[in-house]
């Protein structure tokens, strides 16, 4: 799995959930399908008058979530920015050509007056597959984005008792000095941290 493949899978999903935060710090979410995909970037269309647009212009942070029929969760965390004025027409026409239904919503030149295209070129993609045993997860940067460490790790305070392994739902902890969590199979459930008698498990990131 890689970032390019994850973006292709999001394209197959079609309608994605886009989450932002409003000026009061309240979460906001909506479904968007007016999206064009490149190998390591995506472009999406919205109306200038929408709260969604205002939130993106004032902050830019967005999370995009898709879930495939194969029990794969793909989440893109990024900062969206408006496409340059010189390129707005190009990307609006591209998105409308790929999504013909949009012409029913914004016929003719109304699309250019009402609409704006944002781009995401830098960010982090998280891939999480629940349909395999053990589960599989990885994170990938796109563009200049960086991967954020999550979950837990076992420190040198480990006493080798094995209690963490006994309580791991995925059995993804390896014996050793110290014991080690296989991050690609970890649920991030926190059981290991909760049961460790030596308090040797700490959160990553």
Short mmCIF file of C-alpha atoms in Angstrom, two decimals:
data_model
loop_
_atom_site.label_atom_id
_atom_site.label_comp_id
_atom_site.label_asym_id
_atom_site.label_seq_id
_atom_site.Cartn_x
_atom_site.Cartn_y
_atom_site.Cartn_z
CA UNK A 1 0.00 0.00 0.00
CA UNK A 2 1.12 3.59 -0.65
CA UNK A 3 -0.30 7.10 -0.89
CA UNK A 4 -0.98 6.85 -4.62
CA UNK A 5 -3.01 3.64 -4.18
CA UNK A 6 -4.95 5.16 -1.28
CA UNK A 7 -5.95 8.13 -3.44
CA UNK A 8 -7.10 5.72 -6.16
CA UNK A 9 -9.22 3.87 -3.61
CA UNK A 10 -10.78 7.16 -2.47
CA UNK A 11 -11.65 7.87 -6.09
CA UNK A 12 -13.49 4.52 -6.30
CA UNK A 13 -15.43 5.38 -3.14
CA UNK A 14 -16.67 8.52 -4.88
CA UNK A 15 -18.49 10.48 -2.15
CA UNK A 16 -16.18 11.41 0.73
CA UNK A 17 -16.79 13.01 4.13
CA UNK A 18 -14.95 16.31 4.59
CA UNK A 19 -14.54 17.59 8.17
CA UNK A 20 -13.60 21.09 9.31
CA UNK A 21 -14.00 23.18 12.46
CA UNK A 22 -16.11 26.34 12.58
CA UNK A 23 -15.28 29.67 14.25
CA UNK A 24 -16.70 28.39 17.55
CA UNK A 25 -14.54 25.24 17.52
CA UNK A 26 -17.49 23.00 16.69
CA UNK A 27 -16.89 20.12 14.26
CA UNK A 28 -18.53 20.37 10.86
CA UNK A 29 -18.82 17.56 8.30
CA UNK A 30 -20.28 17.23 4.83
CA UNK A 31 -20.19 14.85 1.86
CA UNK A 32 -18.34 15.97 -1.26
CA UNK A 33 -18.15 14.25 -4.64
CA UNK A 34 -16.97 17.16 -6.84
CA UNK A 35 -13.37 15.95 -6.71
CA UNK A 36 -10.56 15.51 -9.24
CA UNK A 37 -7.62 13.24 -8.40
CA UNK A 38 -3.98 13.47 -9.41
CA UNK A 39 -1.28 10.95 -8.44
CA UNK A 40 -0.40 12.75 -5.20
CA UNK A 41 -2.95 15.54 -4.98
CA UNK A 42 -6.64 16.22 -5.16
CA UNK A 43 -8.80 19.16 -6.19
CA UNK A 44 -12.36 19.80 -5.05
CA UNK A 45 -15.12 22.26 -5.87
CA UNK A 46 -17.49 24.07 -3.52
CA UNK A 47 -19.56 27.25 -3.55
CA UNK A 48 -18.01 30.47 -2.28
CA UNK A 49 -21.05 31.27 -0.15
CA UNK A 50 -20.97 28.05 1.87
CA UNK A 51 -19.74 27.86 5.45
CA UNK A 52 -17.43 25.09 4.23
CA UNK A 53 -15.63 27.55 1.95
CA UNK A 54 -15.38 30.17 4.69
CA UNK A 55 -13.87 27.64 7.12
CA UNK A 56 -11.31 26.53 4.55
CA UNK A 57 -10.33 30.10 3.72
CA UNK A 58 -9.94 31.09 7.38
CA UNK A 59 -8.15 27.97 8.61
CA UNK A 60 -7.50 25.47 5.82
CA UNK A 61 -7.30 22.34 7.95
CA UNK A 62 -9.46 19.50 6.70
CA UNK A 63 -9.85 15.77 7.21
CA UNK A 64 -11.25 13.62 4.43
CA UNK A 65 -12.62 10.15 5.13
CA UNK A 66 -13.60 7.28 2.87
CA UNK A 67 -14.62 3.70 3.64
CA UNK A 68 -14.43 1.02 0.95
CA UNK A 69 -16.59 -2.07 0.47
CA UNK A 70 -13.54 -4.10 1.60
CA UNK A 71 -13.61 -2.63 5.13
CA UNK A 72 -10.77 -0.22 4.42
CA UNK A 73 -10.75 3.16 6.14
CA UNK A 74 -8.71 5.85 4.40
CA UNK A 75 -8.26 9.23 6.06
CA UNK A 76 -6.46 12.21 4.57
CA UNK A 77 -5.40 14.99 6.95
CA UNK A 78 -4.19 18.14 5.23
CA UNK A 79 -4.43 21.85 4.74
CA UNK A 80 -6.46 22.90 1.71
CA UNK A 81 -5.69 26.09 -0.19
CA UNK A 82 -7.48 27.82 -3.04
CA UNK A 83 -6.14 27.16 -6.51
CA UNK A 84 -4.59 30.26 -8.07
CA UNK A 85 -6.99 32.59 -9.90
CA UNK A 86 -5.22 31.77 -13.16
CA UNK A 87 -5.98 28.06 -12.75
CA UNK A 88 -9.52 28.23 -11.31
CA UNK A 89 -11.24 27.91 -14.70
CA UNK A 90 -9.06 24.94 -15.69
CA UNK A 91 -9.86 22.93 -12.56
CA UNK A 92 -13.55 23.88 -12.49
CA UNK A 93 -13.91 22.69 -16.10
CA UNK A 94 -11.97 19.50 -15.29
CA UNK A 95 -14.18 18.64 -12.31
CA UNK A 96 -17.42 19.42 -14.19
CA UNK A 97 -16.30 17.29 -17.14
CA UNK A 98 -15.68 14.35 -14.82
CA UNK A 99 -18.88 14.91 -12.82
CA UNK A 100 -21.60 15.76 -15.40
CA UNK A 101 -24.36 15.95 -12.76
CA UNK A 102 -22.78 19.18 -11.46
CA UNK A 103 -24.08 20.99 -14.55
CA UNK A 104 -27.59 20.45 -13.23
CA UNK A 105 -26.61 22.22 -10.01
CA UNK A 106 -24.53 25.02 -11.54
CA UNK A 107 -25.51 25.42 -15.21
CA UNK A 108 -23.48 27.49 -17.64
CA UNK A 109 -21.26 30.20 -16.25
CA UNK A 110 -22.89 30.12 -12.79
CA UNK A 111 -20.25 27.56 -11.82
CA UNK A 112 -17.47 30.10 -12.27
CA UNK A 113 -19.28 32.88 -10.46
CA UNK A 114 -20.44 30.73 -7.53
CA UNK A 115 -17.66 28.19 -7.27
CA UNK A 116 -14.09 27.86 -6.08
CA UNK A 117 -11.63 24.99 -6.33
CA UNK A 118 -9.30 24.08 -3.49
CA UNK A 119 -6.22 21.90 -3.78
CA UNK A 120 -4.50 19.50 -1.41
CA UNK A 121 -0.90 18.75 -2.31
CA UNK A 122 0.64 18.14 1.12
CA UNK A 123 -0.75 15.96 3.88
CA UNK A 124 -0.91 12.58 5.58
CA UNK A 125 -2.91 9.53 4.56
CA UNK A 126 -3.87 6.86 7.10
CA UNK A 127 -4.85 3.43 5.77
CA UNK A 128 -6.67 0.99 8.07
CA UNK A 129 -7.87 -2.45 6.86
CA UNK A 130 -10.27 -4.32 9.16
CA UNK A 131 -10.87 -7.17 6.70
CA UNK A 132 -7.56 -8.97 7.33
CA UNK A 133 -6.25 -10.85 10.36
CA UNK A 134 -4.38 -9.32 12.01
CA UNK A 135 -5.68 -5.91 10.99
CA UNK A 136 -3.32 -3.73 8.95
CA UNK A 137 -2.63 -0.01 9.21
CA UNK A 138 -0.01 2.35 7.86
CA UNK A 139 0.41 6.08 7.26
CA UNK A 140 1.97 7.78 4.25
CA UNK A 141 2.97 11.37 3.50
CA UNK A 142 1.87 13.10 0.33
CA UNK A 143 3.85 16.01 -1.09
CA UNK A 144 5.54 17.85 1.76
CA UNK A 145 3.33 16.28 4.44
CA UNK A 146 4.62 14.34 7.43
CA UNK A 147 3.44 11.21 9.22
CA UNK A 148 2.19 11.66 12.80
CA UNK A 149 3.02 8.85 15.21
CA UNK A 150 0.00 7.41 17.01
CA UNK A 151 -0.80 4.48 19.27
CA UNK A 152 1.55 3.21 21.98
CA UNK A 153 5.09 1.94 22.40
CA UNK A 154 6.77 -0.13 25.10
CA UNK A 155 9.68 1.56 26.84
CA UNK A 156 12.80 0.18 28.52
CA UNK A 157 10.85 0.07 31.79
CA UNK A 158 9.35 -3.21 30.50
CA UNK A 159 9.86 -6.11 32.95
CA UNK A 160 9.07 -8.82 30.38
CA UNK A 161 6.01 -10.19 32.18
CA UNK A 162 3.94 -10.64 29.00
CA UNK A 163 0.70 -9.25 30.46
CA UNK A 164 0.41 -6.82 27.55
CA UNK A 165 0.58 -9.64 25.01
CA UNK A 166 -2.07 -11.64 26.88
CA UNK A 167 -4.50 -8.71 26.62
CA UNK A 168 -3.73 -7.61 23.04
CA UNK A 169 -6.80 -8.30 20.83
CA UNK A 170 -4.63 -8.64 17.74
CA UNK A 171 -1.71 -10.50 19.34
CA UNK A 172 0.60 -7.93 17.78
CA UNK A 173 3.10 -7.65 20.63
CA UNK A 174 6.42 -9.48 20.34
CA UNK A 175 8.44 -10.76 23.29
CA UNK A 176 11.82 -9.15 23.75
CA UNK A 177 13.79 -6.72 25.86
CA UNK A 178 11.69 -4.69 25.87
CA UNK A 179 8.55 -6.21 24.34
CA UNK A 180 7.66 -4.58 21.01
CA UNK A 181 4.34 -3.56 19.44
CA UNK A 182 3.96 -4.35 15.74
CA UNK A 183 2.61 -0.95 14.79
CA UNK A 184 1.23 -2.10 11.42
CA UNK A 185 -1.18 -4.47 13.20
CA UNK A 186 -2.04 -2.35 16.25
CA UNK A 187 -5.66 -1.29 16.91
CA UNK A 188 -4.61 1.64 19.13
CA UNK A 189 -7.05 0.25 21.71
CA UNK A 190 -4.75 1.02 24.67
CA UNK A 191 -5.19 -2.36 26.42
CA UNK A 192 -1.43 -2.81 26.75
CA UNK A 193 -1.07 0.55 28.47
CA UNK A 194 -4.01 -0.12 30.79
CA UNK A 195 -2.76 -3.51 32.06
CA UNK A 196 1.02 -2.98 32.23
CA UNK A 197 2.08 -3.44 35.89
CA UNK A 198 5.31 -1.53 35.30
CA UNK A 199 3.69 1.40 33.50
CA UNK A 200 6.14 0.75 30.71
CA UNK A 201 3.75 1.58 27.88
CA UNK A 202 3.48 5.18 26.70
CA UNK A 203 1.59 6.95 23.97
CA UNK A 204 3.42 7.81 20.76
CA UNK A 205 3.26 11.35 19.50
#
